[in-house]
CSV table of N, CA and C in Angstrom, one decimal:
chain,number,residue,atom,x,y,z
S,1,UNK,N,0.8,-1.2,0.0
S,1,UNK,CA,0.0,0.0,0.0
S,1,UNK,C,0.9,1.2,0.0
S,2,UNK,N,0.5,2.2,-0.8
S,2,UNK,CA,1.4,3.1,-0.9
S,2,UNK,C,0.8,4.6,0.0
S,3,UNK,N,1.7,5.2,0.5
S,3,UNK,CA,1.2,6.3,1.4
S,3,UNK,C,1.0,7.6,1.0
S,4,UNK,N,-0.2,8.3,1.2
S,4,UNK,CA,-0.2,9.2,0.0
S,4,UNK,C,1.2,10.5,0.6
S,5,UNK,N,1.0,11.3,-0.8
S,5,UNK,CA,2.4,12.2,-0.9
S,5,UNK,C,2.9,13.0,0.7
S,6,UNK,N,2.1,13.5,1.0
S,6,UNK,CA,2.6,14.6,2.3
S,6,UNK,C,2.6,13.6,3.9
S,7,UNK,N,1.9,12.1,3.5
S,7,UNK,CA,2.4,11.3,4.7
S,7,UNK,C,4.0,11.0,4.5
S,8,UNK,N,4.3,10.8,3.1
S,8,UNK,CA,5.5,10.3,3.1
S,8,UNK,C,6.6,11.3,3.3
S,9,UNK,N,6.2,12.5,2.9
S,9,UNK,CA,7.0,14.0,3.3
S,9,UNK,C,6.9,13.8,5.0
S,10,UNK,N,6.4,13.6,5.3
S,10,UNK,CA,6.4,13.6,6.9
S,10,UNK,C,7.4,12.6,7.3
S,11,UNK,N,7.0,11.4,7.2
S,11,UNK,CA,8.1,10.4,7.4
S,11,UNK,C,9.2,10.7,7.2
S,12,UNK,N,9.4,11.4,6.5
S,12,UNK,CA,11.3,11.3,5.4
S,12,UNK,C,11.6,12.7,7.2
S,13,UNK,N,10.4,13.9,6.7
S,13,UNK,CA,10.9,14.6,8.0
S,13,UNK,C,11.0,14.2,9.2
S,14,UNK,N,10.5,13.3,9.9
S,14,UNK,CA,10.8,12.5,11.1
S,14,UNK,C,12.0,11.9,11.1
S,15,UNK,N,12.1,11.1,10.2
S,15,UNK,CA,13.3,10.4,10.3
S,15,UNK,C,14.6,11.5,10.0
S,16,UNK,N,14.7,12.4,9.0
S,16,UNK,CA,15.8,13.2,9.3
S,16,UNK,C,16.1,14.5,10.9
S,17,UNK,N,14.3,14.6,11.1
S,17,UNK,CA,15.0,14.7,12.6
S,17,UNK,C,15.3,14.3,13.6
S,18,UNK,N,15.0,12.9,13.7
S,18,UNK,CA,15.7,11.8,14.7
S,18,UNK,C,16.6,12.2,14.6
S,19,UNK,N,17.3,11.9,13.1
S,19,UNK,CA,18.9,11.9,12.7
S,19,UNK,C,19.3,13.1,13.2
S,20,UNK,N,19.1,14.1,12.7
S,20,UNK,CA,19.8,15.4,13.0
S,20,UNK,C,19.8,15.4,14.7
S,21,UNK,N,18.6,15.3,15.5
S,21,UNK,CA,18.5,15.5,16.5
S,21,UNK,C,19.4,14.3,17.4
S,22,UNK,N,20.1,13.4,16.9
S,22,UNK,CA,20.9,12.6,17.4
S,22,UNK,C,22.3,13.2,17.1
S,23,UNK,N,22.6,13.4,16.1
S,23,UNK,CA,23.9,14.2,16.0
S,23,UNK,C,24.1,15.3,16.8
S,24,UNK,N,23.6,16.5,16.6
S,24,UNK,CA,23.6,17.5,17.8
S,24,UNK,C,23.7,16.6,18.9
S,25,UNK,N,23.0,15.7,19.7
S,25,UNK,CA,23.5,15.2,21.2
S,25,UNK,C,24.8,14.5,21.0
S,26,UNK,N,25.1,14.3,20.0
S,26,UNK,CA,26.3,14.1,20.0
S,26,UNK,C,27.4,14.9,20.0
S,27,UNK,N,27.1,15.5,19.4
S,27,UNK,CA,27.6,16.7,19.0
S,27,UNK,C,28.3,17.5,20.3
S,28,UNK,N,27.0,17.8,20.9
S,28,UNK,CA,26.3,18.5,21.8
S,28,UNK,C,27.4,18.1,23.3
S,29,UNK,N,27.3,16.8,23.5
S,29,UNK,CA,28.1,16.0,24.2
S,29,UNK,C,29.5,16.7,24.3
S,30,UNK,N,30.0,15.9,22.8
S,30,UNK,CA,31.3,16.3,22.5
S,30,UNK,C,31.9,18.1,22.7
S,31,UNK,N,31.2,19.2,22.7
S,31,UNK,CA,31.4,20.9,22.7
S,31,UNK,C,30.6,21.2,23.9
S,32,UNK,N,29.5,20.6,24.4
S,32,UNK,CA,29.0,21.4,25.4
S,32,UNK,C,30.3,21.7,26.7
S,33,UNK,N,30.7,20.8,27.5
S,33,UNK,CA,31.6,20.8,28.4
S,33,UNK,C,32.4,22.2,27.6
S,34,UNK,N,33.3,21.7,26.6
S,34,UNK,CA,34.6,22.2,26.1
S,34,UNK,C,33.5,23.8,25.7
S,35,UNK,N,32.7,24.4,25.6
S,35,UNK,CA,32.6,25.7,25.1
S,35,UNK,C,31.5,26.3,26.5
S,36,UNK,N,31.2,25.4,27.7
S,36,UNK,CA,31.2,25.9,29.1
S,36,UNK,C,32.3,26.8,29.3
S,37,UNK,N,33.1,25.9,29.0
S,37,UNK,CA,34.5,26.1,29.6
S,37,UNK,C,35.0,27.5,28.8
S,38,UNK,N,35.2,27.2,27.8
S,38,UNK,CA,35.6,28.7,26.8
S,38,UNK,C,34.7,30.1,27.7
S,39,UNK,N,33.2,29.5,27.8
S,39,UNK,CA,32.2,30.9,27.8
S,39,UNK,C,32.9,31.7,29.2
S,40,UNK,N,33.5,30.8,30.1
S,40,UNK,CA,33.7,31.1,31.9
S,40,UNK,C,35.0,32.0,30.9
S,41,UNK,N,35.7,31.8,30.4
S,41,UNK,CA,36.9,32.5,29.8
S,41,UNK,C,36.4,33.5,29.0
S,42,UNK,N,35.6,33.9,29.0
S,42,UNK,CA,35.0,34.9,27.7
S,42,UNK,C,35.8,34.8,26.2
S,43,UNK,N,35.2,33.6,26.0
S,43,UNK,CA,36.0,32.9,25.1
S,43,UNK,C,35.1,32.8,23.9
S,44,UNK,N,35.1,32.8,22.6
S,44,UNK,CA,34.5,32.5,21.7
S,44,UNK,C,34.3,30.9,21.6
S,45,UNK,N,32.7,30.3,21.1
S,45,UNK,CA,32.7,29.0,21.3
S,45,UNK,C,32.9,28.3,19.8
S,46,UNK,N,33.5,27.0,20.0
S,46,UNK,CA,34.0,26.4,19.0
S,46,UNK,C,32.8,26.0,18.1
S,47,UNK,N,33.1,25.7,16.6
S,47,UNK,CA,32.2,25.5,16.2
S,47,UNK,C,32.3,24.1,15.4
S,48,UNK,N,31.3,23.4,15.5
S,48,UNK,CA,31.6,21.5,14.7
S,48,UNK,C,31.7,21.9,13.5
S,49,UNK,N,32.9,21.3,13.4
S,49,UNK,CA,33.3,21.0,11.6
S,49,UNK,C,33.4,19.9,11.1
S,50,UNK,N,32.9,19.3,9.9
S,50,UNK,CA,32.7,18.3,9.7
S,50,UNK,C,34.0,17.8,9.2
S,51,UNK,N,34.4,18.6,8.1
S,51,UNK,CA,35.8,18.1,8.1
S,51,UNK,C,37.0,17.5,9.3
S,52,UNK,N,36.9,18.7,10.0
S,52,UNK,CA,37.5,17.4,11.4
S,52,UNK,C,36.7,16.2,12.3
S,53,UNK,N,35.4,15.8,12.1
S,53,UNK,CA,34.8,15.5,12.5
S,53,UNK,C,35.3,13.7,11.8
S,54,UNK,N,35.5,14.3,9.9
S,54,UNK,CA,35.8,13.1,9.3
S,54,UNK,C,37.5,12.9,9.7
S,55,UNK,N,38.3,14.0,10.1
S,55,UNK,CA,39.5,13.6,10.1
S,55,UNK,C,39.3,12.6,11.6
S,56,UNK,N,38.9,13.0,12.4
S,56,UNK,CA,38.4,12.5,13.9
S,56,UNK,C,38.4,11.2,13.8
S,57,UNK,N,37.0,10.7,12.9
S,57,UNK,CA,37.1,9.5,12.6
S,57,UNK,C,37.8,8.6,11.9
S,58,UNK,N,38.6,8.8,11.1
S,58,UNK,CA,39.7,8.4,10.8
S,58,UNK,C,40.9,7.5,11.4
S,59,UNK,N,41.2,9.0,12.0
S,59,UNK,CA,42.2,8.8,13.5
S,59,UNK,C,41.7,7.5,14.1
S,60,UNK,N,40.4,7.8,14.9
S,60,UNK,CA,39.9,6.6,15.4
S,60,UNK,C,39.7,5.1,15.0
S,61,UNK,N,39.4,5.1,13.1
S,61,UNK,CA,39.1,4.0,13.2
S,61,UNK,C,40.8,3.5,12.9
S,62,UNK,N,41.7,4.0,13.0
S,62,UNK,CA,42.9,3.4,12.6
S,62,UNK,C,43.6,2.9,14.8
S,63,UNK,N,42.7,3.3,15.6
S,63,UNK,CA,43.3,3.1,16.8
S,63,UNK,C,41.8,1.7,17.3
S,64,UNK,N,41.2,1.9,16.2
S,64,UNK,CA,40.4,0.4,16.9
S,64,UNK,C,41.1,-0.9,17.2
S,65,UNK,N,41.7,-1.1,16.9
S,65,UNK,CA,42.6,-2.6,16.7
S,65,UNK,C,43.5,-2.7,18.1
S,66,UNK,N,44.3,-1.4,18.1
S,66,UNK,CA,44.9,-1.4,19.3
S,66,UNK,C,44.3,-0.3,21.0
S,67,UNK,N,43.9,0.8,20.5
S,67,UNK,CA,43.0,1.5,21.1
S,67,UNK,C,44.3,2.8,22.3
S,68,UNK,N,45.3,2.7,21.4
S,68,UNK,CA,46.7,3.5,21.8
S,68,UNK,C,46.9,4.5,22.1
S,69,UNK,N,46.7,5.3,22.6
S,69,UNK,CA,47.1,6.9,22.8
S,69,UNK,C,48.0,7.5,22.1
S,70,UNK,N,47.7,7.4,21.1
S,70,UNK,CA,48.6,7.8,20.5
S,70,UNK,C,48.3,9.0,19.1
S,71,UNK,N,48.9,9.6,19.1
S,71,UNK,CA,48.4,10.8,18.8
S,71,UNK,C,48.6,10.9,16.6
S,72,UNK,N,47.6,11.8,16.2
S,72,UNK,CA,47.7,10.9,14.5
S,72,UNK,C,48.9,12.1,13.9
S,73,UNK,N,49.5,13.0,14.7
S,73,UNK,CA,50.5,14.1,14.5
S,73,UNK,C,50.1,14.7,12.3
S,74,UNK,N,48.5,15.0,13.1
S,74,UNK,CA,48.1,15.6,11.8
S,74,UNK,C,48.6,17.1,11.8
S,75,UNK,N,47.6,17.9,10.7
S,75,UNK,CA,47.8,19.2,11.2
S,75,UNK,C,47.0,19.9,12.0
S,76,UNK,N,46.4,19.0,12.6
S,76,UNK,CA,45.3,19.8,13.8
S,76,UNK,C,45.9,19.7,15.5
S,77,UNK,N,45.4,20.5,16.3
S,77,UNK,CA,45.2,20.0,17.6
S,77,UNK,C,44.4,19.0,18.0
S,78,UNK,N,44.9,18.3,19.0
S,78,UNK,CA,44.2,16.9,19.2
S,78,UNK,C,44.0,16.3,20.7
S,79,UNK,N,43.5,16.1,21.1
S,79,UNK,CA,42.8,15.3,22.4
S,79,UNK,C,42.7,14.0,22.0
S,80,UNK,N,43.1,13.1,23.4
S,80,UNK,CA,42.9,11.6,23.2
S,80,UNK,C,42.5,11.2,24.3
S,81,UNK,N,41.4,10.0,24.8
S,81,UNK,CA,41.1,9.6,25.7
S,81,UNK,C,40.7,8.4,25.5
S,82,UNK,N,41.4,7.7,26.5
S,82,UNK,CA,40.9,6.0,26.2
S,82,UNK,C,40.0,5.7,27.9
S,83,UNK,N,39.1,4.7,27.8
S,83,UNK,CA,38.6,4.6,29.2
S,83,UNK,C,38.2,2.9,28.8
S,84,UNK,N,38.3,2.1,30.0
S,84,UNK,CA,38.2,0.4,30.0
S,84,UNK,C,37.0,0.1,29.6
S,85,UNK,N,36.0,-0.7,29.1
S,85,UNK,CA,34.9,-1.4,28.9
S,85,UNK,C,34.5,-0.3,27.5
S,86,UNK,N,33.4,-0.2,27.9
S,86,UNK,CA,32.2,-0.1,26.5
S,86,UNK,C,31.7,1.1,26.8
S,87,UNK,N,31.6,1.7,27.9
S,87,UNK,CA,30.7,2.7,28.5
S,87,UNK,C,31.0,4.3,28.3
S,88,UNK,N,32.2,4.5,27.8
S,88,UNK,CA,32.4,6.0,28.1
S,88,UNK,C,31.8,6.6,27.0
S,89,UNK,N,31.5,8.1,27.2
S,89,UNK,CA,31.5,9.0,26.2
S,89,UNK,C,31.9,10.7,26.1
S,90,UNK,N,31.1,10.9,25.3
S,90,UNK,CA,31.8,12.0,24.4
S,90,UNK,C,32.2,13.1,25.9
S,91,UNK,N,31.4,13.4,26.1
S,91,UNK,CA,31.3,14.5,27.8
S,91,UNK,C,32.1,13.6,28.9
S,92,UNK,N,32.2,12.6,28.6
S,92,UNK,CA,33.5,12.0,30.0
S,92,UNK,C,34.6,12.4,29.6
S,93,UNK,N,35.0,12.5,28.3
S,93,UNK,CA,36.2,12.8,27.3
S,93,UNK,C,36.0,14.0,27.9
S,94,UNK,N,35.6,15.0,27.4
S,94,UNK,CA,35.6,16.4,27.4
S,94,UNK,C,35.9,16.9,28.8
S,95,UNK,N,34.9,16.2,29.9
S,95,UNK,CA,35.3,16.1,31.6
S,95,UNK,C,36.6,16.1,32.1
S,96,UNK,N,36.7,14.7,31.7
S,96,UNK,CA,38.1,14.3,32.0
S,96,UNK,C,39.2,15.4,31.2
S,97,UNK,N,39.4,16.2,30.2
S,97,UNK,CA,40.2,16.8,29.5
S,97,UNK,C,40.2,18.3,30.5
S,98,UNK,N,39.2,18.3,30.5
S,98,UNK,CA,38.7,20.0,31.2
S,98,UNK,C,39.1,19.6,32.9
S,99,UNK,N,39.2,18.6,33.4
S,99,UNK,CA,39.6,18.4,34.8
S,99,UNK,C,41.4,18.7,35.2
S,100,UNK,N,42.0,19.0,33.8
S,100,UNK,CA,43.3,19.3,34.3
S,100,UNK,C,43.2,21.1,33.9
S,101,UNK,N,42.5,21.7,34.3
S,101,UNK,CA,42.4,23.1,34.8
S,101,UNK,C,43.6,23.3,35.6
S,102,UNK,N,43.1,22.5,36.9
S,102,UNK,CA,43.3,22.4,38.0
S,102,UNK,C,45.0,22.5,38.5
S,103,UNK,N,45.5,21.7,37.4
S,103,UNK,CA,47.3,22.0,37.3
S,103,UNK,C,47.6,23.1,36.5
S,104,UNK,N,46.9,24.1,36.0
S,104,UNK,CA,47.1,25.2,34.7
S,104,UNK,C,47.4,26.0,35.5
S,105,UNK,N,48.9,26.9,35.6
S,105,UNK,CA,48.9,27.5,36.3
S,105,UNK,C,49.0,28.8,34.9
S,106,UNK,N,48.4,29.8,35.4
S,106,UNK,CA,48.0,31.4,33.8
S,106,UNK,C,49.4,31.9,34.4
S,107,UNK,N,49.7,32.2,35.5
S,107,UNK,CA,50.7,33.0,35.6
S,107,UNK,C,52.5,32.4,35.4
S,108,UNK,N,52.4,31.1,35.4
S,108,UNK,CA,53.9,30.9,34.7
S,108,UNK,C,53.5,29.9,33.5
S,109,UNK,N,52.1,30.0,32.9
S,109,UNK,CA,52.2,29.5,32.2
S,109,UNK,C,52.6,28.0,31.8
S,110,UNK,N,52.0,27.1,32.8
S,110,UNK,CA,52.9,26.1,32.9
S,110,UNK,C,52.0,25.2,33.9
S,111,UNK,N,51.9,23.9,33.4
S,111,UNK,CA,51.1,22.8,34.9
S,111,UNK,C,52.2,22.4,36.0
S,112,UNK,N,51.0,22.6,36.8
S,112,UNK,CA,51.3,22.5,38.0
S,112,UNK,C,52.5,21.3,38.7
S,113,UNK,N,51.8,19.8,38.5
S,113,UNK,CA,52.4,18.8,39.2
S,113,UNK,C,51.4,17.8,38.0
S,114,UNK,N,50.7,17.8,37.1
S,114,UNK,CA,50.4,17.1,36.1
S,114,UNK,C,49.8,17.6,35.0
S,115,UNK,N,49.3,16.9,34.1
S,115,UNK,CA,49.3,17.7,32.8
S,115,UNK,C,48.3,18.3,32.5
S,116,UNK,N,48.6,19.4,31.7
S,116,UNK,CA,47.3,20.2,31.7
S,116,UNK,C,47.2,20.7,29.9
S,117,UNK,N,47.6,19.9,28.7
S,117,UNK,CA,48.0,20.6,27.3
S,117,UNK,C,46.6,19.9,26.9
S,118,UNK,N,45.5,19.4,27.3
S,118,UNK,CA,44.3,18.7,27.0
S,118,UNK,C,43.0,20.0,27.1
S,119,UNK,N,43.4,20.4,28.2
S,119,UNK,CA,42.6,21.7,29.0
S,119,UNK,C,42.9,22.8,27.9
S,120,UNK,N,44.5,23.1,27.7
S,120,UNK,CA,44.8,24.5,27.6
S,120,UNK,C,44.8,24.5,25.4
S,121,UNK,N,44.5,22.9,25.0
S,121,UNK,CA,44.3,23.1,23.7
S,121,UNK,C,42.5,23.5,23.5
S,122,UNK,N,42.1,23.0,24.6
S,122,UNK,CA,40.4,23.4,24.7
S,122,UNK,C,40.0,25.0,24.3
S,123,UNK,N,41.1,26.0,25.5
S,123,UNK,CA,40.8,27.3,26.1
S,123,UNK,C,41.7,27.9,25.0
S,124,UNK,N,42.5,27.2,23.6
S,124,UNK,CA,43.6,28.3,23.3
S,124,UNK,C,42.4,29.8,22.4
S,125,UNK,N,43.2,30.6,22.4
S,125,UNK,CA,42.3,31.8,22.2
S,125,UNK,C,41.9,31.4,20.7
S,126,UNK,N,42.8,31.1,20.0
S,126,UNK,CA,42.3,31.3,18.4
S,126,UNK,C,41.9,30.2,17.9
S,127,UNK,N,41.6,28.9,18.6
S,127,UNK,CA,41.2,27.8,18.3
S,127,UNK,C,39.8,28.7,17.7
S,128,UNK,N,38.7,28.2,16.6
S,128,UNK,CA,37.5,28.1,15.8
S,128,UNK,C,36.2,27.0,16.1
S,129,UNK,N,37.1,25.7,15.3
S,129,UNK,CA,36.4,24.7,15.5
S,129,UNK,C,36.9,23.2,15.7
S,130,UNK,N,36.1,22.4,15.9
S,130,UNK,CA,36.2,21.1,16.5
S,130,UNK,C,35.4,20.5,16.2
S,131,UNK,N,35.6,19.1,15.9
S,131,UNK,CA,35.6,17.6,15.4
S,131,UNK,C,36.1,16.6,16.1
S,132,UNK,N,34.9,15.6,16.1
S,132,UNK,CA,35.4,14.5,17.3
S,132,UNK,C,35.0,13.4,17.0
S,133,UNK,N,35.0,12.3,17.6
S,133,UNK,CA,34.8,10.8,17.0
S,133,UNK,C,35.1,9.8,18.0
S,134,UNK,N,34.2,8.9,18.0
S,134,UNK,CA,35.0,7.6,19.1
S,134,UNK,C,35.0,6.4,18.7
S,135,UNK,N,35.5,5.5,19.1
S,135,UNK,CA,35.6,3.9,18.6
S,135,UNK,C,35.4,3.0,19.8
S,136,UNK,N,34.4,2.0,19.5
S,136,UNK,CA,34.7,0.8,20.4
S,136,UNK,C,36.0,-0.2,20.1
S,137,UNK,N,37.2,0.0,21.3
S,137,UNK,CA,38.5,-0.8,20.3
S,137,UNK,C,38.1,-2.8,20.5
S,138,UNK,N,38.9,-3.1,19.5
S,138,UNK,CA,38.4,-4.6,19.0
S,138,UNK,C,38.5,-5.3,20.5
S,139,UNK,N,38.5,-6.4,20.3
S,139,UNK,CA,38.7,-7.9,21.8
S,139,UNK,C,38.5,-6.7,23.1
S,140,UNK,N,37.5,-6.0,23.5
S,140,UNK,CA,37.3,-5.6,24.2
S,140,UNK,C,38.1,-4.3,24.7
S,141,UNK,N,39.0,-4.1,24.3
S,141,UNK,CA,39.8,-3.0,24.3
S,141,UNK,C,39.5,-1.9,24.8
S,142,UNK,N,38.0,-1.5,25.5
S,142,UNK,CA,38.2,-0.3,25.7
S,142,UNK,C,37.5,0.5,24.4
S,143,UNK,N,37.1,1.8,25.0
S,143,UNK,CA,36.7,3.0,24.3
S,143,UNK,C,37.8,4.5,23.9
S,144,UNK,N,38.1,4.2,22.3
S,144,UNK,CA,38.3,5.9,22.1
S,144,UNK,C,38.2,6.5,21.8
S,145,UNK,N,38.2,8.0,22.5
S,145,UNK,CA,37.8,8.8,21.6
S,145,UNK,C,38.4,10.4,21.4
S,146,UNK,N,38.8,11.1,20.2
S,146,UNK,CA,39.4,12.0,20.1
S,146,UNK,C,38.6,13.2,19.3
S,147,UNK,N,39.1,14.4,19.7
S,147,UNK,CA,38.9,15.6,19.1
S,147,UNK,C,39.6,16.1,18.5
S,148,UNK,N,39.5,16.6,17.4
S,148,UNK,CA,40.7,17.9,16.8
S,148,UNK,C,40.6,19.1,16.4
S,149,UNK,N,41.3,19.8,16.8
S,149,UNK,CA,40.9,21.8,16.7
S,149,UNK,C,42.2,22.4,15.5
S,150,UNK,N,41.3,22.9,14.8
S,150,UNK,CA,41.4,24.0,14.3
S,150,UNK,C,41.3,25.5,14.1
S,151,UNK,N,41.8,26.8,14.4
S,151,UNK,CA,43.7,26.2,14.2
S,151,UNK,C,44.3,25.7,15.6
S,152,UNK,N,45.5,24.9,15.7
S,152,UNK,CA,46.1,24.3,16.6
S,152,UNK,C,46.3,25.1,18.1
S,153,UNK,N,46.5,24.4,19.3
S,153,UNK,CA,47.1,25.3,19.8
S,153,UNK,C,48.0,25.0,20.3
S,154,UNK,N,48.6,25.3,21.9
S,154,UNK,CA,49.9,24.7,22.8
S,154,UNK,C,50.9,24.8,21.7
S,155,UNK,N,51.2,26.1,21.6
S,155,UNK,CA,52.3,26.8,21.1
S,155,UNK,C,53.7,27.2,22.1
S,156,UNK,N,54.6,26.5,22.4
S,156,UNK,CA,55.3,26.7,23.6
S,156,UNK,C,55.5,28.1,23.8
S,157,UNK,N,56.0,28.0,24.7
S,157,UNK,CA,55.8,29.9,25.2
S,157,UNK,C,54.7,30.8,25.2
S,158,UNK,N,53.6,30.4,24.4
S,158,UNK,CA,52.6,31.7,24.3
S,158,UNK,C,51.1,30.8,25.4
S,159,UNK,N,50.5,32.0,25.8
S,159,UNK,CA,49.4,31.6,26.7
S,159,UNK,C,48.2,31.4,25.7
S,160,UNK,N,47.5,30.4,26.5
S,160,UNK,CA,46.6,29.9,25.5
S,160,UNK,C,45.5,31.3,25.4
S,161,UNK,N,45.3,32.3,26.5
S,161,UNK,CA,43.9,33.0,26.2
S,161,UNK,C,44.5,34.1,27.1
């Protein structure tokens, strides 16, 4: 049975805003935390680019196998986060990145007693936008997932903001 014309326009619109409306929480996920954080800095907030979004995934699907920290030394700025089982996501990443504030010291410029270049590529001033992506890694391996900014930051010597 076929559905007449404006039911099927409706359908096609539901289903692309599921979709869309899933992406944004993804999305959403991945920049809410990280442009909290910019706004307390009176910071301009990043914006999702798809292009890094696809470089993102990339990265990722090439760390499924092993699930490595290890960094794709493209030309973007980058974030990596790996966490044990199945369960993490995009805003634990972003949490966990934005929880080394805490060693950021503004006035020498420099962390404290641990690292803080996760945080301070978040907050750099002329960062734009960001693209992110995660992987379930194979034989259980764990979850990862990465971000990358455009243009870069953690420029040695200069302050992020």
């Amino acid at each position: 049975m076929a559905f007449p014309s404006c039911v099927s326009v409706a359908i096609t619109a539901m289903m692309l805003l599921v979709t869309c409306c899933h992406c944004a929480t993804y999305q959403e996920q991945f920049m809410g935390p990280q442009n909290a954080a910019r706004a307390h800095l009176r910071l301009k907030p990043l914006k999702w680019d798809a292009k890094l979004a696809r470089y993102a995934q990339w990265w990722a699907n090439q760390r499924r196998g092993d699930c490595a920290l290890t960094h794709s030394n493209g030309p973007y700025g980058e974030n990596l986060f790996w966490g044990s089982g199945n369960r993490w996501g995009p805003s634990q990443a972003a949490y966990g990145w934005l929880s080394e504030a805490r060693s950021y010291n503004y006035r020498s410029n420099s962390c404290n007693s641990e690292m803080c270049g996760h945080y301070t590529q978040i907050v750099w001033k002329n960062t734009q936008k960001i693209g992110c992506a995660h992987v379930i890694c194979n034989g259980g391996g764990g979850v990862f997932l990465t971000c990358n900014y455009d243009p870069p930051g953690n420029f040695l010597g200069r302050k992020p903001y």
